[in-house]
Short mmCIF file of C-alpha atoms and ligand atoms in Angstrom, two decimals:
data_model
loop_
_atom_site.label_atom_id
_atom_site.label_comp_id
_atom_site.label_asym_id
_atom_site.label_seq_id
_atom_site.Cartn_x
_atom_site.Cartn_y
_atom_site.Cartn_z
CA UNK A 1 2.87 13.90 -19.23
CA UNK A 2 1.82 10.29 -18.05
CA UNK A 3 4.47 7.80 -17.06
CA UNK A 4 3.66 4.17 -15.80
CA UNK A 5 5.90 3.97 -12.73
CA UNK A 6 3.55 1.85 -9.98
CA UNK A 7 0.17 0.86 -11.03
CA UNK A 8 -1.66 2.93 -8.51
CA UNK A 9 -0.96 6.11 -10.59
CA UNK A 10 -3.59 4.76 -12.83
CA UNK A 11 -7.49 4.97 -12.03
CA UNK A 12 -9.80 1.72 -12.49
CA UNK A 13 -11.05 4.11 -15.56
CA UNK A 14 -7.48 4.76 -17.12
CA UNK A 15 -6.65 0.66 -16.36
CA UNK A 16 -10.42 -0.39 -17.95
CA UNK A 17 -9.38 1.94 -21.06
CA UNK A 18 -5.72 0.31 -21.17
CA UNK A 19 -7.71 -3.13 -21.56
CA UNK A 20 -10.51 -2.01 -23.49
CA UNK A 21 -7.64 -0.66 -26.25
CA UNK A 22 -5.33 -4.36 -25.63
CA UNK A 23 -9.09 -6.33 -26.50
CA UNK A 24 -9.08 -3.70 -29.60
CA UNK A 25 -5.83 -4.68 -30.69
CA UNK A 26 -6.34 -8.10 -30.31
CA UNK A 27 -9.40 -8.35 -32.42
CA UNK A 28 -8.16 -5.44 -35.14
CA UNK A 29 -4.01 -5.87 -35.18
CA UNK A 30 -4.24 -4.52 -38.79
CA UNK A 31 -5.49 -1.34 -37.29
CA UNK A 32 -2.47 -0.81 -35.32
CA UNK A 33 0.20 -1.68 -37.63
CA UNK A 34 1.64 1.87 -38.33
CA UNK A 35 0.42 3.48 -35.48
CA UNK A 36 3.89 4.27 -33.96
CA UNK A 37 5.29 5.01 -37.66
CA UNK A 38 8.46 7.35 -36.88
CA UNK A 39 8.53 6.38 -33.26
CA UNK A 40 11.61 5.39 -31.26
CA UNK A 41 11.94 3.25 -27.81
CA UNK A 42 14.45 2.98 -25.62
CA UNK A 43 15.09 0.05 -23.63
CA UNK A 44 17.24 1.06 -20.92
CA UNK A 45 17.84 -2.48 -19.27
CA UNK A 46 20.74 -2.25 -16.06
CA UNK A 47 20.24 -5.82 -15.59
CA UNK A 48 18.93 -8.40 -17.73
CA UNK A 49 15.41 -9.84 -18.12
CA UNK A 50 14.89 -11.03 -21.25
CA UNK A 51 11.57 -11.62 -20.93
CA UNK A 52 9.84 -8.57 -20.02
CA UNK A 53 12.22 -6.73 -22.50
CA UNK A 54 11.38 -8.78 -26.00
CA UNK A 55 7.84 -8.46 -24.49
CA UNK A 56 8.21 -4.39 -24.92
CA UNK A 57 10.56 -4.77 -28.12
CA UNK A 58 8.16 -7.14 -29.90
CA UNK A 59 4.69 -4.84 -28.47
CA UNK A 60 6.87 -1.23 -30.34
CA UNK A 61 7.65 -3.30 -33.26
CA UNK A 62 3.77 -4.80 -33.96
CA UNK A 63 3.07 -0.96 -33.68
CA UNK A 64 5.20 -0.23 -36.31
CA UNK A 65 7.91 1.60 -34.32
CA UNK A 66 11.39 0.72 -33.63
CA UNK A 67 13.54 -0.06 -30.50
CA UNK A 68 17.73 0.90 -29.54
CA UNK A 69 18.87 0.58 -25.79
CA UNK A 70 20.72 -1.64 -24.21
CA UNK A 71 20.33 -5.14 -22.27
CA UNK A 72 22.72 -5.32 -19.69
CA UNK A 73 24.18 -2.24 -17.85
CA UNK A 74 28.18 -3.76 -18.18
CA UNK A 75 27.79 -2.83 -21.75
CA UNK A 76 26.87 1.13 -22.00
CA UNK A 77 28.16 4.11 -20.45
CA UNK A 78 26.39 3.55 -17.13
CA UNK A 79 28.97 0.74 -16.38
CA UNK A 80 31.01 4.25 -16.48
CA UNK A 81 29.24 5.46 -13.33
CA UNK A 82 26.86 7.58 -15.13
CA UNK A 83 24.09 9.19 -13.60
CA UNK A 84 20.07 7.63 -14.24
CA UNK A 85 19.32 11.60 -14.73
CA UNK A 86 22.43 11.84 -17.32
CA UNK A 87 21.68 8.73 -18.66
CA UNK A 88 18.02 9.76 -19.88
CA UNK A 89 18.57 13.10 -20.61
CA UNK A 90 20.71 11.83 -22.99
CA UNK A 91 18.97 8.85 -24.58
CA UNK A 92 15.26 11.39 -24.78
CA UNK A 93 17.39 13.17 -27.55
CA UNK A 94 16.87 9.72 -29.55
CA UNK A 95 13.91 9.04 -28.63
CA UNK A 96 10.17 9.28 -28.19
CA UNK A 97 9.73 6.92 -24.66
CA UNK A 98 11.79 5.07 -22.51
CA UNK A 99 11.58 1.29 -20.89
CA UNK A 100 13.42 1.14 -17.99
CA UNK A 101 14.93 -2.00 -15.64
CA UNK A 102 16.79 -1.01 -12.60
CA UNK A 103 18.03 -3.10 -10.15
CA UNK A 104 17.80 -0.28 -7.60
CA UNK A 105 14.14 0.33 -6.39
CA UNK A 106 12.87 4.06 -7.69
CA UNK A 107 15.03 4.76 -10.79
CA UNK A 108 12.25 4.56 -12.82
CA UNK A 109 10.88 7.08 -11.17
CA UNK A 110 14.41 9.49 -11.45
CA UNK A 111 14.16 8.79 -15.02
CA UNK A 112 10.88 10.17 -15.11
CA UNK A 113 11.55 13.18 -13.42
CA UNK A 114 14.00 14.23 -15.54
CA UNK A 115 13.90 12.55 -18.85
CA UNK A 116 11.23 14.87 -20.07
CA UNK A 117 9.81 11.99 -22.31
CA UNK A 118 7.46 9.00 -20.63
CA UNK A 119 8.80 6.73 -18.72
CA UNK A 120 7.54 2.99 -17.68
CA UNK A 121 8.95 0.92 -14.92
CA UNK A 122 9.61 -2.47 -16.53
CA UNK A 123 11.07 -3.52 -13.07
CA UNK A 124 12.47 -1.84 -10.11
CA UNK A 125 14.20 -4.09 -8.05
CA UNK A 126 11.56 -5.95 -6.39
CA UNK A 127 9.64 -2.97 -6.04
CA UNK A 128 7.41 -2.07 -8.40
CA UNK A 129 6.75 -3.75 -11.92
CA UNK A 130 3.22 -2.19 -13.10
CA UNK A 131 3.36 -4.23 -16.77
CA UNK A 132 3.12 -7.66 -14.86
CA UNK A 133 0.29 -6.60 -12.96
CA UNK A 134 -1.63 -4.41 -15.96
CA UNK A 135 -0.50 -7.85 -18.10
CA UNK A 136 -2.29 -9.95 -15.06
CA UNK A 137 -5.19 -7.97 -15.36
CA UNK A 138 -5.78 -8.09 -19.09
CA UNK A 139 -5.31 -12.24 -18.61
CA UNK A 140 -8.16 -12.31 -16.10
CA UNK A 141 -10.49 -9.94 -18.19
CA UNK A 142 -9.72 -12.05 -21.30
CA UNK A 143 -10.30 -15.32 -19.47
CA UNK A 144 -13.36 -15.16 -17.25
CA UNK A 145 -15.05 -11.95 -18.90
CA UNK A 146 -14.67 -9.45 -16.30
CA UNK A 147 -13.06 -9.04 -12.58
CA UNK A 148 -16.49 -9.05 -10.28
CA UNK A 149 -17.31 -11.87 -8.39
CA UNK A 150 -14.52 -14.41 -8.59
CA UNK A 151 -12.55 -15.72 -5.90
CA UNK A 152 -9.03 -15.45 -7.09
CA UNK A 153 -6.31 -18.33 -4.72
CA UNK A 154 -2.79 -16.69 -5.23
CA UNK A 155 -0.20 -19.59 -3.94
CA UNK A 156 3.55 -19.55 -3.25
CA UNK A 157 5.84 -17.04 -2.10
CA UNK A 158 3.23 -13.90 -0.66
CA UNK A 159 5.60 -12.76 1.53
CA UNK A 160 8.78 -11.08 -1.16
CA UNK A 161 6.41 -11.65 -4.04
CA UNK A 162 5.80 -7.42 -5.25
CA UNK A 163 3.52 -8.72 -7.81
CA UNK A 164 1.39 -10.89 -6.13
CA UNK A 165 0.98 -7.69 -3.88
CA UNK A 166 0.41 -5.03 -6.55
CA UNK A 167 -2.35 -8.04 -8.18
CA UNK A 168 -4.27 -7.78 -4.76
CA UNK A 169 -4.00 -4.61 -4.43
CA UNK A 170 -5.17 -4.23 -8.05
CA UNK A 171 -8.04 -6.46 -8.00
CA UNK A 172 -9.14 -5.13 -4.64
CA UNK A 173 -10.52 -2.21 -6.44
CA UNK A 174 -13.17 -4.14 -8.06
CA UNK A 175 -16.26 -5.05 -6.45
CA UNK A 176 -17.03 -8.54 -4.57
CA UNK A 177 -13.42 -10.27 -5.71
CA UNK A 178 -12.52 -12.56 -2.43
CA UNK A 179 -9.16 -14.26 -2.03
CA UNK A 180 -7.73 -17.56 -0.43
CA UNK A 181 -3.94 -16.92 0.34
CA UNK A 182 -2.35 -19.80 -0.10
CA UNK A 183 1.77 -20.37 1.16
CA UNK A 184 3.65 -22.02 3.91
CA UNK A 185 3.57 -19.80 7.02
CA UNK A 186 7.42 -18.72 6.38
CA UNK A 187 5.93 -17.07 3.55
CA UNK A 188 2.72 -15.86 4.26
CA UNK A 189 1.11 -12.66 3.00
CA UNK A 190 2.57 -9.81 4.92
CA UNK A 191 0.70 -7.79 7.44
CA UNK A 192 0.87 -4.42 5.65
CA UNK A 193 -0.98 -6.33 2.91
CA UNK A 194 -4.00 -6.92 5.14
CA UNK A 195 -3.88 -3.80 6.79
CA UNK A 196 -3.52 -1.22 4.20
CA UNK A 197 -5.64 -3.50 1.20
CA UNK A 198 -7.71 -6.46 2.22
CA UNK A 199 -9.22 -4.99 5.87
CA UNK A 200 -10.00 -1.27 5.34
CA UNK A 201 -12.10 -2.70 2.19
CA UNK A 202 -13.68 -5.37 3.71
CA UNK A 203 -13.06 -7.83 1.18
CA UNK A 204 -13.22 -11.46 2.22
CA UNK A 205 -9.88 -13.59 2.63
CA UNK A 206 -8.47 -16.81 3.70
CA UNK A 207 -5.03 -17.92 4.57
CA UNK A 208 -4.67 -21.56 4.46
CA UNK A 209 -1.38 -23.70 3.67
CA UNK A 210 -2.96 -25.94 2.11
CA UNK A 211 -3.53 -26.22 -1.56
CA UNK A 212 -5.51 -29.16 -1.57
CA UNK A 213 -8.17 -27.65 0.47
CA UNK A 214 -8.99 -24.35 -1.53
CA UNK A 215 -8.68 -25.93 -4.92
CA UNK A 216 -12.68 -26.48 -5.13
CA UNK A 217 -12.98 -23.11 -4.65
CA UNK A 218 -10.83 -21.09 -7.02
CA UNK A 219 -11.68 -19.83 -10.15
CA UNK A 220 -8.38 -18.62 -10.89
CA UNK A 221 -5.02 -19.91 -9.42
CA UNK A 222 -2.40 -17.51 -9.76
CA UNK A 223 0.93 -19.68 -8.85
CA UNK A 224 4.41 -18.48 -7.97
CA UNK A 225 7.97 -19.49 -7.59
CA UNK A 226 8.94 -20.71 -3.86
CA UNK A 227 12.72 -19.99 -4.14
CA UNK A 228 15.43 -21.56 -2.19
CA UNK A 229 17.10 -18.64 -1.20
CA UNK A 230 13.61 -17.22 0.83
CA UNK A 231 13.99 -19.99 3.33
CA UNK A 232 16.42 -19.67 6.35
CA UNK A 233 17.19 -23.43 6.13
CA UNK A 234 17.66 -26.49 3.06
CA UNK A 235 15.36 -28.28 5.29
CA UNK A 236 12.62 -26.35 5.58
CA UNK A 237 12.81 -25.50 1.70
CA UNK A 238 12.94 -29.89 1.18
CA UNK A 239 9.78 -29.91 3.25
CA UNK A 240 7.73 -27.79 1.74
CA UNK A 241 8.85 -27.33 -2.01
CA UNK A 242 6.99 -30.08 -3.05
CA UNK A 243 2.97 -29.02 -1.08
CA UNK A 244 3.41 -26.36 -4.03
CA UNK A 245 3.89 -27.85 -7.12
CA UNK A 246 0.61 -28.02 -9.56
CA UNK A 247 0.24 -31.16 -11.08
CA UNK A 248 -2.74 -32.70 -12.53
CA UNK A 249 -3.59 -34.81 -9.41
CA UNK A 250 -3.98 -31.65 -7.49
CA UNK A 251 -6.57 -30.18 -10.21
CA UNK A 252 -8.99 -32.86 -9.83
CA UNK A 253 -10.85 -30.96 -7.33
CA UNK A 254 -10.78 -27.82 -9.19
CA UNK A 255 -13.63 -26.37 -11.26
CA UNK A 256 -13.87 -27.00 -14.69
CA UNK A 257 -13.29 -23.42 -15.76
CA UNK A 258 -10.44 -22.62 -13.43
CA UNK A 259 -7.78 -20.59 -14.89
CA UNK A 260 -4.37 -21.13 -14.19
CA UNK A 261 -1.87 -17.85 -14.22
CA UNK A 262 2.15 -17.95 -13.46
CA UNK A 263 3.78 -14.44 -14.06
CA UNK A 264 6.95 -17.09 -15.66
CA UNK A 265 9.60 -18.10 -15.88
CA UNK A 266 8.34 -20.87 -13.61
CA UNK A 267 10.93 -23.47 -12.00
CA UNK A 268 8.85 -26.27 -11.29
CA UNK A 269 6.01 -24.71 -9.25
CA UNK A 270 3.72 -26.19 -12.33
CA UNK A 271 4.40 -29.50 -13.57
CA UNK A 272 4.68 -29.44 -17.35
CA UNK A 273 2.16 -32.17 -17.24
CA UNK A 274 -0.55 -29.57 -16.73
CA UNK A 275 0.65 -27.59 -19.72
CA UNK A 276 -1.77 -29.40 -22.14
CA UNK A 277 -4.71 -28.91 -19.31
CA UNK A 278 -7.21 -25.80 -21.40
CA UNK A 279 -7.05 -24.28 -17.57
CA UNK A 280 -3.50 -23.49 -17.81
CA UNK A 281 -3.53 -19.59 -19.40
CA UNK A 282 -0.04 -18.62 -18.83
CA UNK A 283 1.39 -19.17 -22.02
CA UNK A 284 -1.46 -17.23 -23.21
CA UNK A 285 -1.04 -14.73 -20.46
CA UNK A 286 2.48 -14.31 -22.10
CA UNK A 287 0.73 -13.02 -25.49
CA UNK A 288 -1.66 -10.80 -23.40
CA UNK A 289 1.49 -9.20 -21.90
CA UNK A 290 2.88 -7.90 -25.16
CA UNK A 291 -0.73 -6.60 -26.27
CA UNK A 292 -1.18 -4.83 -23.02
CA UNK A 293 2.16 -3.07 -23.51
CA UNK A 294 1.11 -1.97 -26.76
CA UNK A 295 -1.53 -0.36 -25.48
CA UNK A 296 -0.08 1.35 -22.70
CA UNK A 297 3.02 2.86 -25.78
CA UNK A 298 -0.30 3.98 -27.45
CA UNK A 299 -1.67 5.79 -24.35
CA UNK A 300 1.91 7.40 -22.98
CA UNK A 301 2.65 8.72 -26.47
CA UNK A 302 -0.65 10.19 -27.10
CA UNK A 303 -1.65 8.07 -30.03
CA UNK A 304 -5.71 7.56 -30.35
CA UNK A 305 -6.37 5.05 -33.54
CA UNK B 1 18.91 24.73 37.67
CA UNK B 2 19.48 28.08 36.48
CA UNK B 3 20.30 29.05 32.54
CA UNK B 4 20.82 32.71 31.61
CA UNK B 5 17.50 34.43 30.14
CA UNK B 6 18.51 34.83 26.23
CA UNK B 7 18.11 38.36 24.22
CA UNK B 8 18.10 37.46 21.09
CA UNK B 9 17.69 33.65 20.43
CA UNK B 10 15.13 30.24 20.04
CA UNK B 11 13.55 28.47 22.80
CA UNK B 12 12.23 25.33 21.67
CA UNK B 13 9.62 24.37 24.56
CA UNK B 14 7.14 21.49 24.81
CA UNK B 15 9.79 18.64 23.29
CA UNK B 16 8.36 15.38 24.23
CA UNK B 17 10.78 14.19 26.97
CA UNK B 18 13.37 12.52 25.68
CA UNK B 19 13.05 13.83 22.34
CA UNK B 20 15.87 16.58 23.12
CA UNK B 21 19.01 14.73 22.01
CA UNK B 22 17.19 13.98 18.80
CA UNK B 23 16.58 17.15 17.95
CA UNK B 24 19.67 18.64 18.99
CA UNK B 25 21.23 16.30 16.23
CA UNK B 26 18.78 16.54 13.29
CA UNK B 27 19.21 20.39 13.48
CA UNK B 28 22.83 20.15 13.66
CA UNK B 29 22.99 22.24 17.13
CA UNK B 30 26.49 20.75 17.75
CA UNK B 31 27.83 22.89 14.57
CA UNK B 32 26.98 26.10 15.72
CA UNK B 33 29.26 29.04 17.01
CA UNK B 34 26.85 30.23 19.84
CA UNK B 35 25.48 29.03 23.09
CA UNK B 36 23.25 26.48 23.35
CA UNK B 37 21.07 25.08 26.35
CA UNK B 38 19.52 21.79 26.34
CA UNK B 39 17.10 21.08 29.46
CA UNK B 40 15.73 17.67 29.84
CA UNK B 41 13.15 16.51 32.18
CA UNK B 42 11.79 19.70 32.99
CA UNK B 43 8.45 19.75 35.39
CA UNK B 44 5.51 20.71 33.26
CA UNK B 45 2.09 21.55 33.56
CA UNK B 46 0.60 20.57 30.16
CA UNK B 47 2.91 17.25 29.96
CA UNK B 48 4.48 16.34 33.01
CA UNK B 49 8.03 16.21 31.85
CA UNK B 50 9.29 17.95 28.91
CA UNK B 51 12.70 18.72 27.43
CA UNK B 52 13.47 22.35 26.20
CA UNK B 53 16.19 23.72 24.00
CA UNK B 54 17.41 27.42 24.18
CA UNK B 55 19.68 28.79 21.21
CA UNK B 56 21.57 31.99 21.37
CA UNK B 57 21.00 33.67 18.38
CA UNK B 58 17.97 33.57 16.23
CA UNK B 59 19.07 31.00 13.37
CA UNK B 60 16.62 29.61 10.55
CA UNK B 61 14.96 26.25 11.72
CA UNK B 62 13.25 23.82 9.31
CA UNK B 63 9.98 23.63 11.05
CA UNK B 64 8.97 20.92 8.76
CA UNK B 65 11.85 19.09 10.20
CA UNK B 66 10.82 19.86 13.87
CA UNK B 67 7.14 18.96 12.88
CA UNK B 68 8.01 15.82 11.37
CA UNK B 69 10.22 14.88 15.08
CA UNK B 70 7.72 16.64 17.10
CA UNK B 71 4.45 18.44 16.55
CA UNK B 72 3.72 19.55 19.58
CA UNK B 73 6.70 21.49 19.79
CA UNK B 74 6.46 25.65 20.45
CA UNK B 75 8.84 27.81 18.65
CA UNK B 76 9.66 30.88 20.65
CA UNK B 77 11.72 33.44 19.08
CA UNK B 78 13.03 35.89 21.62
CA UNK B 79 14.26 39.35 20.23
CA UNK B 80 15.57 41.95 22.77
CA UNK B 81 14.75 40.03 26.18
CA UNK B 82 11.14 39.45 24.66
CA UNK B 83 9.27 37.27 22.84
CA UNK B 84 9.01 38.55 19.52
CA UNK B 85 6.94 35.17 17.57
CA UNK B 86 5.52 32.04 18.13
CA UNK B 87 5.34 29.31 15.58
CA UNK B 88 3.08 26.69 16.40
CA UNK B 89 3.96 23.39 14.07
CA UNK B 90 2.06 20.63 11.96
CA UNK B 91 2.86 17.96 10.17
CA UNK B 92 4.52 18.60 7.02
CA UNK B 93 3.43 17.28 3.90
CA UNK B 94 6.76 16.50 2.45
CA UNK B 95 10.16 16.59 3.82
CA UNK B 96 13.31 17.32 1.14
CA UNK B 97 16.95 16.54 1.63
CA UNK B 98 16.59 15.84 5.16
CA UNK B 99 16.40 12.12 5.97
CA UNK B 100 18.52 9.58 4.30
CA UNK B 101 16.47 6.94 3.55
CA UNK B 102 18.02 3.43 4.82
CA UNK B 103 16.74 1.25 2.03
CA UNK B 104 20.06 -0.53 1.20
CA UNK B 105 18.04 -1.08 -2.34
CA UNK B 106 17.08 2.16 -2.76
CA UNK B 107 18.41 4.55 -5.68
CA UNK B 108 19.33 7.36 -3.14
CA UNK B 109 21.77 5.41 -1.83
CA UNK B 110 23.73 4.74 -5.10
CA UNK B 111 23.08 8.29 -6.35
CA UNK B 112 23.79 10.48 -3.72
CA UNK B 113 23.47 13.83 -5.62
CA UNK B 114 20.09 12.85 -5.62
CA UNK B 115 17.71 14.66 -2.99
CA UNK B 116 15.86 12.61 -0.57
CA UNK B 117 11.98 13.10 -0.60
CA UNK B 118 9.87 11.79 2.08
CA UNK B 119 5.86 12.06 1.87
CA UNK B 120 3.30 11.72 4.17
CA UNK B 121 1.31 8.40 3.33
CA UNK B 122 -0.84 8.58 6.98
CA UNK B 123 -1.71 11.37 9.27
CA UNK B 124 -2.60 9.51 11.89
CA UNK B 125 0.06 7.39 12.66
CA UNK B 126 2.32 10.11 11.23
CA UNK B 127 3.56 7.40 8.53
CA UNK B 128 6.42 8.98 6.26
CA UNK B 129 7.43 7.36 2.92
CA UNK B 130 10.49 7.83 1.18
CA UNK B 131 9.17 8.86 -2.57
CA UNK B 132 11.67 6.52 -4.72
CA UNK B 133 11.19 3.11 -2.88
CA UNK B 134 8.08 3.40 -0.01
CA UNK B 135 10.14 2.74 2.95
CA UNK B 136 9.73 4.42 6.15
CA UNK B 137 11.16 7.43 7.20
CA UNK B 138 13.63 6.63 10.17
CA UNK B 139 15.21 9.07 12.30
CA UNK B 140 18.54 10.07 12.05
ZN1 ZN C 401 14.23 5.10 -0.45
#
């Protein structure tokens, strides 16, 4: 049985097929409708992210399957001191697969050693969230027609940022991708990052602090939040908030068919003034996320259409 | 320094110096009812200095354990005044309900029924991984 716990248990083939089945759905949604007629998912949410979780509820629902769980972990049994292994032992009597957010890093993958149904990691404290990164992927496919060649600036927080690591990791597996790291130096990518990914595969990178500077070079931008809390001083954050915020001054060096990504919600890393700019996807990146998840229900449960 | 020759027991020989103590405590030495002898800094050929343990009885021993602490490690078990077996170690491939991983954010430490799993991610650096949250295997 196939779970989706960290993104390297699936193969560039299985992650190509996940996308090639999202582009299906995209173009055919008719097609898909019913597909999970009968089918129940659980949403097993210990804290709250209301996001990712109407992302899964809306992606069962456009297959024609339904959704029961819960959205906060105060309000179920677990608040009880329940076990993750009681927990979904119980709920796989309901139903046919199970979404799970856990503020402690590896429940996910408890629940899929016991719940006897597939499991996907919607979130595991900080540690693993394989949807954000199969939901990047899809966005880049969609918007520059493939994954070889580009040279991808990631910008913000690099060093606490999981997904921004999983995304290297992720596009690392595709040939001649280069990347410009882009964060103040509190924040920079960390060193397991280049040792374990970037070096042993040779692929080219750059860390620079300055935004400015790679801009002509990017043909995507994949922003993220610089939070308060990551800095050891209000100083420090006052200094540099502001050398990462995307507004359309900054973008007048940048290519014409840059794409802009944010995994969202955003704070004010992206000025709304560059909403309107075509080169901002991640609204768009949103809708990908939900079509990506619908294919990845398809594949766990076994359904070919 | 003289310590009695054992009939029926464990010598542990070849423990890195220093290692002893460690080793003493991860195989819970302290809680057993016979004798044991703990040498450290003993001249040797091979390595210069070495520590060496010598149990009293012959007790199971999680060699995975000891080859996760120590692979160069030789298990002697002595039965009747003689050597009876030799283990040699290697690196284990897993290690179950041993270590206690220190990940404040990990689910083992919420969920303590839970057994602890930690994998080998590197041989060469002899890199252990707790299997729920990635971090490091850390001695006791
Ligand atoms: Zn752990």
């Amino acid at each position: 049985m196939k779970h989706c716990i960290d993104i390297k248990d699936f193969t560039v083939d299985e992650i190509n097929e996940l996308i090639a089945t999202a582009e299906d759905i995209i173009e055919n949604p008719v097609k898909y409708a019913h597909t999970c007629n009968g089918k129940k998912m659980a949403t097993l949410f210990y804290e709250p992210s209301t996001r990712t979780r109407l992302s899964f509820e809306a992606a069962m629902y456009e297959l024609g399957g339904v959704v029961l769980g819960f959205s906060e972990a105060a309000s179920s049994s677990v608040s009880k001191g329940e076990s993750v292994a009681d927990t979904v032992r119980t709920v796989a009597c309901y139903a046919d697969i199970i979404v799970m957010r856990h503020p402690k890093e590896g429940a996910p993958l408890v629940a899929s050693m016991k719940a006897g149904i597939p499991v996907i990691n919607a979130g595991d404290g900080g540690h693993n969230h394989p949807t954000q990164t199969l939901t990047d992927l899809l966005t880049i496919k969609r918007e520059k027609g493939g994954f070889s060649g580009l040279t991808i600036g990631i910008c913000g927080d690099l060093k606490f940022g999981r997904t921004v690591h999983s995304l290297i990791n992720a596009m690392s597996r595709y040939p001649d991708v280069s990347f410009v790291l882009i964060s103040p130096e509190e924040l920079c990518i960390p060193d397991y990052v280049k040792e374990e990914t970037l070096i042993p595969k040779n692929i080219p990178f750059i860390e620079t602090t300055s935004l400015d500077d790679a801009m002509p070079y990017l043909d995507i931008l994949y922003m993220t939040r610089v939070q308060r809390e990551r800095f050891f001083n209000e100083a420090d954050y006052l200094r540099l908030k502001d050398t990462y915020i995307l507004t359309p001054d900054k973008l007048k060096n940048a290519k014409p068919d840059l794409s802009i990504m944010h995994p969202l919600p955003r704070v004010n890393e992206i000025s709304v003034a560059v909403d309107d700019d075509p080169r901002a996807c991640y609204f768009r990146q949103v809708r990908y996320g939900k079509f990506i998840r619908m294919a990845l229900i398809l594949r766990l449960l076994e359904i070919s259409v | 320094m003289i310590i009695g020759k054992i009939e029926d027991g464990i010598v542990l020989d070849h423990i890195t110096a220093g290692r002893g103590m460690e080793i003493y405590r991860t195989l819970h030495l302290d809680e057993l009812d016979c004798s044991v002898a703990m040498i450290t800094n003993a001249d040797s050929v091979k390595m210069g200095r070495k520590d060496i343990i010598k149990i009293g009885r012959v007790i199971d021993i999680n060699l995975d354990v000891l080859g996760f602490i120590d692979p160069g490690i030789t298990v002697n078990i002595i039965r009747g005044g003689k050597l009876y077996k030799r283990e040699r170690l290697t690196l284990p491939k897993s290690l179950k309900g041993v270590l206690k991983c220190k990940n404040p954010r990990c689910i083992t430490t919420v969920e303590p029924e839970l057994v602890s799993e930690f994998r080998l991610s590197e041989v060469d650096s002899r890199t252990y991984r707790c299997i729920y949250c990635e971090a490091l295997a850390q001695l006791p």
